[in-house]
Amino acid sequence: MSYVSKKLLNYSHYLFFIFFFIIGICLYKDFGFNIDESFQRKSGLYWLKYISDFFQFNDFSLAVKQKLNLADDFTIPWFGDYGIIFDLPAALFEIMLDIKEPLKVYELRHLLNFFYFFFGVIFLYKLLSKRFSKKILPLLGILLFVLTPRLFGDSFHNNKDIIFLTFFIISIYYYFENFNKNSLKNILLLSLFSAIATSTRIFGIIIPFGILLLYFLSILSNKKEIKNLKFIIYFFIFYFLFLILHWPFLWENTLTNIYDFLTHYKVSFGPPLVFFNGEFYKPNLVPQYYLLLWIFISTPVLNLMLFTSGFFILLKRVFYKFDFINENRNNYDFWKNSNEKKDFFLLIIFLILILIGSFFDIKYYNSWRFFYFLNFFIIYFSLIFLEYYLEKIKLKKIFNYFYVSLFFILVFLNVYKVIIYHPYQSLYFNSLIPNKMKNNFEVDFMGLSSIEFLRNLDKNYKGEVKLGVKSWYPIWRTHSLLNEKAKSKIKLVFEDEILSADILYSNRIYDVNIFKSNKYNFEGKFTKTKELVIDNLIIYEIFEKKLK
């Protein structure tokens, strides 16, 4: 490699981050608004008022209260046990910047959402750089990561799963830092970010659980590891301390509220039915292959190929270690250095998560977004294979050229899919699923398409129009983001007056089995006149009243 090439490679990650940041700044206004966003906005305002009252910032609390009183339009019970690490700063910016226009509020949240994701990608690069010695691998890792269409799309509007993904990555980074140096600084940062990850999503509990599990396995392998008990004790003390300090939900009735948080997943809210593989299921009764199938059909083919290869290479290494387990240990049973220890830890955590996702009583809906953080493992294991390929596999030049060419062809395919799906990358399906099957799954559960539909309706329809909904979707939330002229032009009609509507919108999400129920038939008085289709995938449908 020439001197110029080495220099370019050394600084290529800076160019990547600059380019990616510019893309985010240019695109953040393009994306639709999901139905969770208004709920999360209220959560931020609620806790901002709570903290203001707690510290007796009375004038500021009054300003927040005025905003909060206008933020209640929900048809599901209010839960206060969501983490605040995104919603509270977003609410604070909304108040401090005195943003009054609802559309601008959510655009700000989209920009902030991207910033969090961008921050997570930086830490992913740092983590990969310290694991893989070849400089090209961490760069390829973050490239594959941001070109995962569902992650790219959600990075602008998913206020929970993307935020959790970011803090999960940061937590793992600081845990791995402790492999090299058990300093108080690293323990504090690990405890802090693990606590934030836990308050953001209950799956954050896997971090302290995994740390404890690896410690016990270390002791079984090498009795000298018991000296690190002090690290474990410090970690759990600071973990629970930070969990309480940063999360107002635990400032009162701490033990009761921790229990409520841990059992929140059992609360009956969300859709009554899920459309999966052409059938309707109750959310807690989906097939056990639900998670694996969703990963298979909505992860880029390149990522799947690399991940599968890396996963089995790593699995083979671990099973190979069983041949060397003995009582007279001079080394650890499952790893011989910190890199192998990192790999072993992530393999065990990944397998546990897959088992939980497949066999635990989880109420699934909206694809597999609760498990989007598994993309971190997919990228990490992908680089395991690429490292193996570069170091262990010796092929003739012609075969190397072929595989390198195939790699970049599939990278460009990812780029192409990100472009053609824009701004609906969150709804992406890969090429492994037949086109005729794509519409056998939930697509636009969050209603991202509704803002585009409403804007087109305002633009193309002359005069006042009565609009109804032919699916299970609260379109009034998006309607409230329109300008006053458009809101007065587009009149919403609800179920009891639906037959008076001129046009119906459907995001194809239902609360009944439409194969057995006539709830959305509306006496057959409407016919489909238009649909938005991307990559043979129906995003939304428009129905108009039949002419007499």
Coordinates of C-alpha atoms in Angstrom, one line a residue:
M1 CA 0.0 0.0 0.0
S2 CA 1.4 3.4 -1.0
Y3 CA 2.0 6.2 1.4
V4 CA -0.9 8.2 -0.1
S5 CA -3.2 5.2 0.3
K6 CA -2.2 4.7 3.9
K7 CA -2.9 8.4 4.7
L8 CA -6.2 8.3 2.9
L9 CA -7.2 5.2 4.9
N10 CA -6.1 6.8 8.2
Y11 CA -8.3 9.8 7.6
S12 CA -11.2 8.1 5.7
H13 CA -13.4 7.8 8.8
Y14 CA -13.3 11.5 9.3
L15 CA -14.5 12.0 5.7
F16 CA -17.2 9.3 6.4
F17 CA -18.5 11.1 9.5
I18 CA -18.5 14.5 7.8
F19 CA -20.4 13.2 4.8
F20 CA -22.9 11.2 6.9
F21 CA -23.5 14.3 9.1
I22 CA -24.2 16.5 6.1
I23 CA -26.6 13.9 4.7
G24 CA -28.5 13.9 8.1
I25 CA -28.7 17.6 8.2
C26 CA -30.0 17.8 4.6
L27 CA -32.6 15.0 5.0
Y28 CA -34.1 15.2 8.5
K29 CA -37.2 17.1 7.3
D30 CA -38.1 14.5 4.7
F31 CA -39.4 11.8 7.1
G32 CA -42.9 11.1 8.2
F33 CA -44.1 11.3 11.8
N34 CA -44.8 8.1 13.7
I35 CA -47.7 7.6 16.1
D36 CA -45.4 7.2 19.1
E37 CA -43.8 10.6 18.7
S38 CA -46.7 12.6 20.3
F39 CA -46.8 10.2 23.2
Q40 CA -43.0 10.5 23.7
R41 CA -43.2 14.3 23.4
K42 CA -45.8 14.3 26.2
S43 CA -43.5 12.1 28.3
G44 CA -40.7 14.6 28.0
L45 CA -42.9 17.6 28.9
Y46 CA -44.4 15.6 31.8
W47 CA -41.0 14.9 33.4
L48 CA -39.7 18.4 32.6
K49 CA -42.6 19.8 34.6
Y50 CA -42.0 17.2 37.3
I51 CA -38.3 18.2 37.7
S52 CA -39.2 21.9 37.5
D53 CA -41.7 21.5 40.3
F54 CA -39.2 19.4 42.3
F55 CA -36.6 22.1 42.2
Q56 CA -39.2 24.9 42.5
F57 CA -38.5 26.5 39.1
N58 CA -42.1 27.9 39.2
D59 CA -42.1 30.2 36.2
F60 CA -40.4 27.6 34.0
S61 CA -42.9 25.0 35.3
L62 CA -45.8 27.2 34.3
A63 CA -44.4 27.5 30.7
V64 CA -44.1 23.7 30.5
K65 CA -47.6 23.2 31.9
Q66 CA -49.1 25.3 29.1
K67 CA -47.3 23.0 26.5
L68 CA -48.3 19.9 28.4
N69 CA -52.0 20.8 28.5
L70 CA -52.0 20.8 24.7
A71 CA -50.2 17.5 24.3
D72 CA -52.9 15.0 25.3
D73 CA -54.7 13.3 22.4
F74 CA -54.2 9.6 23.3
T75 CA -56.4 6.6 23.1
I76 CA -54.1 4.4 25.2
P77 CA -53.3 4.6 28.9
W78 CA -50.6 7.0 30.1
F79 CA -47.4 5.3 31.3
G80 CA -44.8 7.4 33.0
D81 CA -42.1 4.8 33.1
Y82 CA -40.4 5.6 29.8
G83 CA -36.8 6.7 30.0
I84 CA -36.1 10.5 29.7
I85 CA -32.7 10.6 28.1
F86 CA -34.2 11.7 24.7
D87 CA -37.6 13.1 25.6
L88 CA -36.5 15.4 28.4
P89 CA -33.8 17.2 26.4
A90 CA -36.2 17.4 23.4
A91 CA -38.8 19.0 25.6
L92 CA -36.2 21.4 27.1
F93 CA -35.1 22.5 23.6
E94 CA -38.8 23.0 22.6
I95 CA -39.3 25.3 25.6
M96 CA -36.0 27.2 25.4
L97 CA -36.3 27.8 21.7
D98 CA -40.0 28.8 22.1
I99 CA -41.1 26.6 19.3
K100 CA -44.9 27.0 18.8
E101 CA -45.6 25.4 15.4
P102 CA -46.2 21.7 15.9
L103 CA -44.5 20.7 12.7
K104 CA -41.3 22.5 13.8
V105 CA -41.4 20.7 17.2
Y106 CA -41.3 17.3 15.5
E107 CA -38.7 18.3 12.9
L108 CA -36.5 19.4 15.9
R109 CA -37.1 16.0 17.4
H110 CA -36.1 14.3 14.2
L111 CA -32.9 16.3 14.0
L112 CA -32.1 15.5 17.6
N113 CA -32.9 11.8 17.0
F114 CA -30.3 11.8 14.2
F115 CA -27.7 13.4 16.5
Y116 CA -28.1 10.6 19.0
F117 CA -27.7 8.0 16.3
F118 CA -24.7 9.8 14.9
F119 CA -23.1 9.8 18.4
G120 CA -23.8 6.0 18.5
V121 CA -22.1 5.4 15.2
I122 CA -19.0 7.2 16.5
F123 CA -18.8 4.9 19.5
L124 CA -19.4 1.9 17.2
Y125 CA -16.4 2.9 15.2
K126 CA -14.3 3.4 18.3
L127 CA -15.4 0.0 19.6
L128 CA -14.6 -1.8 16.3
S129 CA -11.3 0.0 16.0
K130 CA -10.1 -1.3 19.3
R131 CA -11.2 -4.9 18.4
F132 CA -10.0 -5.2 14.8
S133 CA -6.4 -4.3 13.9
K134 CA -7.0 -3.8 10.2
K135 CA -8.1 -0.2 9.7
I136 CA -10.4 -1.0 6.8
L137 CA -12.7 -3.2 8.9
P138 CA -14.1 -0.6 11.3
L139 CA -14.8 1.7 8.4
L140 CA -16.6 -1.2 6.5
G141 CA -18.5 -1.9 9.7
I142 CA -20.0 1.5 10.2
L143 CA -20.7 1.7 6.4
L144 CA -22.8 -1.5 6.6
F145 CA -24.4 -0.2 9.7
V146 CA -25.7 3.1 8.4
L147 CA -26.6 1.5 5.0
T148 CA -29.0 -0.8 6.8
P149 CA -32.2 0.8 5.4
R150 CA -34.4 0.3 8.5
L151 CA -31.8 1.7 10.8
F152 CA -31.2 4.7 8.5
G153 CA -34.9 5.5 8.3
D154 CA -35.6 5.0 11.9
S155 CA -32.5 7.1 12.9
F156 CA -34.7 10.2 12.2
H157 CA -37.9 9.4 14.0
N158 CA -37.7 6.3 16.3
N159 CA -37.3 8.0 19.7
K160 CA -37.0 4.7 21.6
D161 CA -35.3 1.9 19.7
I162 CA -32.6 4.0 18.0
I163 CA -31.9 5.8 21.3
F164 CA -31.6 2.5 23.1
L165 CA -29.3 1.1 20.3
T166 CA -27.0 4.1 20.8
F167 CA -26.7 3.7 24.5
F168 CA -26.4 -0.1 24.2
I169 CA -23.3 0.4 22.0
I170 CA -21.8 3.0 24.3
S171 CA -22.3 0.7 27.3
I172 CA -20.6 -2.2 25.5
Y173 CA -17.7 0.1 24.5
Y174 CA -17.0 1.1 28.1
Y175 CA -17.4 -2.5 29.3
F176 CA -14.7 -3.5 26.8
E177 CA -12.6 -0.6 28.0
N178 CA -12.6 -2.2 31.5
F179 CA -11.0 -5.3 29.9
N180 CA -7.9 -3.2 29.4
K181 CA -8.1 -1.0 32.5
N182 CA -10.4 -1.4 35.5
S183 CA -10.3 2.3 36.4
L184 CA -12.8 4.1 38.4
K185 CA -13.5 6.4 35.4
N186 CA -14.4 3.4 33.2
I187 CA -16.5 1.8 35.8
L188 CA -18.5 5.0 36.4
L189 CA -19.0 5.5 32.6
L190 CA -20.1 1.9 32.2
S191 CA -22.5 2.2 35.1
L192 CA -23.9 5.5 33.8
F193 CA -24.6 4.4 30.2
S194 CA -25.8 1.0 31.3
A195 CA -28.3 2.7 33.6
I196 CA -29.4 5.0 30.7
A197 CA -29.8 2.0 28.4
T198 CA -31.9 0.2 31.0
S199 CA -34.3 3.2 31.5
T200 CA -34.7 3.5 27.7
R201 CA -35.6 -0.1 27.1
I202 CA -36.0 -3.0 29.5
F203 CA -33.5 -5.0 27.4
G204 CA -30.8 -2.8 28.9
I205 CA -30.9 -5.3 31.8
I206 CA -29.0 -7.7 29.6
I207 CA -25.9 -5.6 30.2
P208 CA -25.5 -6.1 33.9
F209 CA -26.7 -9.6 33.6
G210 CA -24.1 -10.4 30.9
I211 CA -21.3 -8.7 33.0
L212 CA -22.2 -10.9 36.0
L213 CA -22.4 -14.0 33.9
L214 CA -19.0 -13.4 32.3
Y215 CA -17.5 -12.8 35.7
F216 CA -18.7 -16.2 37.0
L217 CA -17.4 -17.9 33.9
S218 CA -14.1 -16.1 34.4
I219 CA -13.8 -17.5 38.0
L220 CA -14.6 -21.0 36.8
S221 CA -11.8 -20.7 34.3
N222 CA -9.3 -18.9 36.5
K223 CA -9.6 -18.6 40.3
K224 CA -7.5 -15.5 40.2
E225 CA -10.4 -13.6 38.6
I226 CA -12.0 -13.4 42.0
K227 CA -9.9 -10.4 42.6
N228 CA -12.2 -8.5 40.2
L229 CA -15.1 -8.9 42.6
K230 CA -14.4 -5.3 43.7
F231 CA -15.1 -4.2 40.1
I232 CA -18.4 -6.0 40.0
I233 CA -19.5 -4.6 43.4
Y234 CA -18.6 -1.0 42.3
F235 CA -20.4 -1.5 39.0
F236 CA -23.7 -2.6 40.5
I237 CA -23.6 0.1 43.2
F238 CA -23.1 2.9 40.7
Y239 CA -25.5 1.2 38.2
F240 CA -28.4 1.4 40.6
L241 CA -27.3 4.8 41.9
F242 CA -27.3 6.2 38.4
L243 CA -30.5 4.5 37.5
I244 CA -32.3 6.3 40.3
L245 CA -30.5 9.6 39.9
H246 CA -31.1 10.1 36.2
W247 CA -34.6 8.8 36.1
P248 CA -37.3 10.8 38.0
F249 CA -39.7 7.9 37.7
L250 CA -37.7 6.3 40.5
W251 CA -37.4 9.3 42.8
E252 CA -40.6 8.3 44.6
N253 CA -41.8 4.7 45.5
T254 CA -38.5 3.4 44.1
L255 CA -39.0 -0.3 44.6
T256 CA -42.7 -0.3 43.5
N257 CA -41.8 1.7 40.4
I258 CA -38.9 -0.6 39.5
Y259 CA -41.4 -3.5 39.8
D260 CA -43.8 -1.7 37.5
F261 CA -41.1 -1.0 35.0
L262 CA -40.0 -4.7 35.0
T263 CA -43.6 -5.8 34.4
H264 CA -44.6 -3.1 32.0
Y265 CA -44.3 -5.4 29.0
K266 CA -47.2 -7.4 30.4
V267 CA -49.6 -4.5 30.2
S268 CA -52.2 -4.8 27.5
F269 CA -51.7 -1.9 25.1
G270 CA -50.8 -1.6 21.5
P271 CA -52.7 -3.3 18.6
P272 CA -55.1 -6.2 19.4
L273 CA -53.9 -8.0 16.3
V274 CA -50.7 -8.4 14.2
F275 CA -50.6 -9.2 10.5
F276 CA -47.7 -11.6 10.0
N277 CA -47.0 -13.8 7.0
G278 CA -50.5 -13.5 5.6
E279 CA -52.3 -14.3 8.9
F280 CA -53.6 -12.3 11.9
Y281 CA -52.3 -13.1 15.3
K282 CA -52.6 -11.8 18.8
P283 CA -49.4 -9.9 19.6
N284 CA -48.3 -12.4 22.3
L285 CA -49.2 -15.4 20.2
V286 CA -47.1 -14.9 17.1
P287 CA -45.1 -17.9 15.9
Q288 CA -41.8 -18.5 17.6
Y289 CA -39.9 -17.8 14.3
Y290 CA -41.4 -14.3 14.2
L291 CA -38.1 -12.5 15.2
L292 CA -35.9 -14.7 13.0
L293 CA -38.1 -14.4 9.9
W294 CA -38.3 -10.6 10.3
I295 CA -34.5 -10.4 10.6
F296 CA -34.2 -12.6 7.5
I297 CA -36.5 -10.6 5.3
S298 CA -35.6 -7.0 6.3
T299 CA -31.8 -7.1 6.8
P300 CA -29.6 -6.4 3.7
V301 CA -28.5 -9.6 2.0
L302 CA -24.8 -8.6 2.3
N303 CA -25.2 -8.1 6.1
L304 CA -26.9 -11.5 6.4
M305 CA -24.2 -13.3 4.4
L306 CA -21.3 -11.8 6.4
F307 CA -23.1 -12.2 9.7
T308 CA -24.0 -15.8 9.2
S309 CA -20.4 -16.7 8.2
G310 CA -18.9 -14.8 11.2
F311 CA -21.4 -16.2 13.6
F312 CA -20.5 -19.8 12.7
I313 CA -16.8 -19.1 12.7
L314 CA -17.2 -17.7 16.2
L315 CA -19.4 -20.6 17.3
K316 CA -16.9 -23.1 16.0
R317 CA -14.1 -21.3 18.0
V318 CA -16.1 -21.6 21.2
F319 CA -17.0 -25.3 20.7
Y320 CA -13.3 -26.0 19.9
K321 CA -12.4 -24.5 23.3
F322 CA -14.4 -27.3 25.0
D323 CA -11.7 -29.8 24.0
F324 CA -9.2 -27.9 26.2
I325 CA -11.2 -27.6 29.4
N326 CA -9.3 -29.2 32.3
E327 CA -8.8 -28.8 36.0
N328 CA -5.1 -27.7 35.7
R329 CA -5.9 -24.4 34.0
N330 CA -3.0 -22.2 32.9
N331 CA -5.3 -20.0 30.9
Y332 CA -9.0 -19.2 30.5
D333 CA -11.2 -21.9 29.0
F334 CA -13.0 -19.8 26.4
W335 CA -10.6 -17.0 25.5
K336 CA -6.9 -16.4 25.4
N337 CA -6.9 -12.6 25.1
S338 CA -9.1 -9.6 25.4
N339 CA -10.3 -9.8 21.8
E340 CA -11.5 -13.4 22.2
K341 CA -13.1 -12.4 25.5
K342 CA -15.1 -9.7 23.8
D343 CA -16.2 -12.1 21.1
F344 CA -17.3 -14.7 23.6
F345 CA -19.2 -12.1 25.6
L346 CA -21.2 -10.9 22.6
L347 CA -21.8 -14.4 21.3
I348 CA -23.4 -15.4 24.7
I349 CA -25.4 -12.2 24.9
F350 CA -26.6 -12.6 21.3
L351 CA -27.7 -16.2 21.9
I352 CA -29.6 -15.3 25.1
L353 CA -31.4 -12.4 23.3
I354 CA -32.4 -14.7 20.4
L355 CA -33.8 -17.2 22.9
I356 CA -35.7 -14.5 24.7
G357 CA -37.0 -13.1 21.5
S358 CA -38.2 -16.5 20.2
F359 CA -39.6 -18.1 23.4
F360 CA -40.3 -15.4 25.9
D361 CA -43.8 -13.9 26.2
I362 CA -43.2 -10.7 24.2
K363 CA -46.0 -8.7 22.6
Y364 CA -44.7 -8.2 19.1
Y365 CA -45.9 -5.6 16.7
N366 CA -44.4 -3.2 14.1
S367 CA -41.9 -5.8 12.8
W368 CA -38.9 -6.4 15.0
R369 CA -38.1 -2.9 16.1
F370 CA -37.8 -3.8 19.8
F371 CA -34.8 -5.9 18.7
Y372 CA -33.2 -3.4 16.2
F373 CA -30.2 -3.2 18.6
L374 CA -29.3 -6.7 17.3
N375 CA -28.0 -4.9 14.3
F376 CA -24.9 -4.2 16.4
F377 CA -24.3 -7.9 16.7
I378 CA -24.9 -8.5 13.0
I379 CA -22.2 -5.9 12.1
Y380 CA -19.8 -7.2 14.8
F381 CA -20.0 -10.8 13.7
S382 CA -19.8 -9.7 10.0
L383 CA -16.4 -8.2 10.8
I384 CA -15.4 -11.4 12.5
F385 CA -15.8 -13.1 9.1
L386 CA -14.1 -10.3 7.1
E387 CA -11.1 -10.5 9.5
Y388 CA -11.0 -14.3 9.1
Y389 CA -11.2 -13.8 5.3
L390 CA -8.3 -11.3 5.2
E391 CA -6.1 -13.3 7.6
K392 CA -6.8 -16.9 7.1
I393 CA -8.2 -17.5 3.6
K394 CA -5.7 -17.7 0.8
L395 CA -7.3 -17.6 -2.6
K396 CA -6.0 -16.9 -6.1
K397 CA -6.2 -13.3 -7.2
I398 CA -9.1 -14.0 -9.6
F399 CA -11.2 -15.3 -6.8
N400 CA -10.3 -12.4 -4.5
Y401 CA -11.3 -10.0 -7.3
F402 CA -14.6 -11.8 -7.7
Y403 CA -15.4 -11.7 -3.9
V404 CA -14.3 -8.1 -3.6
S405 CA -16.4 -7.1 -6.6
L406 CA -19.4 -9.0 -5.2
F407 CA -19.0 -7.2 -1.9
F408 CA -19.1 -3.8 -3.4
I409 CA -21.9 -4.7 -5.8
L410 CA -24.0 -5.6 -2.7
V411 CA -22.9 -2.4 -1.0
F412 CA -24.1 -0.4 -3.9
L413 CA -27.4 -2.4 -3.8
N414 CA -27.8 -1.2 -0.2
V415 CA -27.2 2.4 -1.4
Y416 CA -29.7 1.9 -4.2
K417 CA -32.4 0.6 -1.8
V418 CA -31.8 3.4 0.7
I419 CA -32.4 5.8 -2.2
I420 CA -35.5 4.2 -3.8
Y421 CA -37.2 3.7 -0.4
H422 CA -36.6 7.3 0.6
P423 CA -38.2 8.6 2.9
Y424 CA -39.6 5.1 3.8
Q425 CA -36.4 3.3 4.5
S426 CA -38.0 2.1 7.8
L427 CA -40.3 -0.1 5.7
Y428 CA -37.5 -1.9 3.7
F429 CA -37.6 -5.5 2.7
N430 CA -34.6 -7.3 1.1
S431 CA -34.6 -9.2 -2.1
L432 CA -34.8 -12.6 -0.4
I433 CA -38.5 -12.2 0.1
P434 CA -40.7 -12.8 -3.0
N435 CA -42.5 -9.7 -4.2
K436 CA -45.9 -11.4 -3.8
M437 CA -45.1 -12.0 -0.1
K438 CA -44.1 -8.5 0.8
N439 CA -47.6 -7.3 1.4
N440 CA -48.3 -10.3 3.7
F441 CA -46.6 -8.4 6.6
E442 CA -47.3 -5.2 8.5
V443 CA -45.7 -2.3 6.6
D444 CA -46.5 1.2 7.7
F445 CA -47.6 0.5 11.3
M446 CA -46.4 3.9 12.5
G447 CA -48.2 5.8 9.8
L448 CA -45.1 7.5 8.3
S449 CA -46.9 7.9 5.0
S450 CA -49.8 9.9 6.4
I451 CA -48.1 13.3 6.2
E452 CA -47.2 12.8 2.5
F453 CA -50.7 11.7 1.8
L454 CA -52.2 14.8 3.5
R455 CA -49.9 17.2 1.7
N456 CA -50.7 15.6 -1.6
L457 CA -54.4 15.8 -0.8
D458 CA -54.1 19.4 0.0
K459 CA -52.2 20.1 -3.2
N460 CA -54.3 18.1 -5.6
Y461 CA -57.9 18.3 -4.3
K462 CA -59.8 21.5 -5.0
G463 CA -62.2 22.7 -2.4
E464 CA -63.1 21.2 1.0
V465 CA -62.7 17.5 1.3
K466 CA -64.0 15.1 4.0
L467 CA -61.4 12.6 5.0
G468 CA -61.9 9.3 6.8
V469 CA -59.6 6.4 7.7
K470 CA -60.0 2.8 6.4
S471 CA -57.5 1.3 8.9
W472 CA -56.5 1.4 12.5
Y473 CA -54.7 4.7 12.5
P474 CA -55.2 8.0 14.4
I475 CA -54.7 10.3 11.5
W476 CA -55.8 13.4 13.5
R477 CA -52.3 13.5 15.1
T478 CA -50.7 14.0 11.7
H479 CA -53.5 16.3 10.6
S480 CA -52.6 18.6 13.5
L481 CA -49.2 19.2 11.9
L482 CA -50.7 20.8 8.8
N483 CA -50.9 24.6 8.3
E484 CA -54.2 26.2 9.2
K485 CA -55.3 26.6 5.6
A486 CA -54.8 22.9 4.9
K487 CA -56.5 21.9 8.2
S488 CA -59.6 23.9 7.4
K489 CA -59.7 22.4 3.9
I490 CA -59.3 18.8 5.0
K491 CA -62.2 17.9 7.4
L492 CA -61.8 14.8 9.4
V493 CA -64.7 12.5 9.8
F494 CA -64.7 9.6 12.3
E495 CA -66.3 6.2 12.4
D496 CA -69.8 7.2 13.2
E497 CA -69.9 9.5 10.2
I498 CA -67.5 7.6 7.9
L499 CA -70.1 7.2 5.1
S500 CA -70.1 11.0 4.6
A501 CA -66.4 11.0 3.7
D502 CA -65.2 11.8 0.2
I503 CA -61.8 10.0 0.6
L504 CA -60.4 7.3 2.8
Y505 CA -56.8 6.8 3.7
S506 CA -55.4 3.4 4.7
N507 CA -52.0 2.4 6.0
R508 CA -53.2 -1.2 5.9
I509 CA -52.9 -1.7 9.7
Y510 CA -56.0 -3.3 11.2
D511 CA -57.4 -4.1 14.7
V512 CA -59.7 -6.8 13.3
N513 CA -59.1 -9.8 11.0
I514 CA -60.3 -8.2 7.7
F515 CA -60.7 -11.7 6.2
K516 CA -63.5 -12.3 8.6
S517 CA -64.8 -8.9 9.6
N518 CA -66.6 -6.2 7.6
K519 CA -65.6 -3.4 9.9
Y520 CA -63.7 -1.6 7.2
N521 CA -65.9 -2.5 4.3
F522 CA -68.2 0.5 4.9
E523 CA -71.1 -1.0 3.0
G524 CA -68.9 -1.3 -0.1
K525 CA -69.4 2.4 -0.9
F526 CA -65.7 3.2 -1.5
T527 CA -63.4 1.9 -4.1
K528 CA -59.6 2.0 -4.3
T529 CA -58.4 4.6 -6.7
K530 CA -54.7 5.0 -5.9
E531 CA -51.8 3.4 -3.9
L532 CA -48.2 4.3 -3.2
V533 CA -46.0 1.4 -4.2
I534 CA -42.2 1.2 -3.6
D535 CA -40.3 -1.9 -4.6
N536 CA -43.6 -3.9 -5.0
L537 CA -44.5 -2.9 -1.5
I538 CA -47.8 -1.1 -0.9
I539 CA -47.2 1.8 1.5
Y540 CA -50.7 3.3 1.6
E541 CA -54.0 3.2 -0.2
I542 CA -56.6 5.8 -1.2
F543 CA -60.3 5.0 -1.5
E544 CA -62.9 7.3 -3.0
K545 CA -66.6 7.2 -2.8
K546 CA -68.3 5.3 -5.6
L547 CA -70.3 7.4 -8.0
K548 CA -74.0 6.7 -7.9

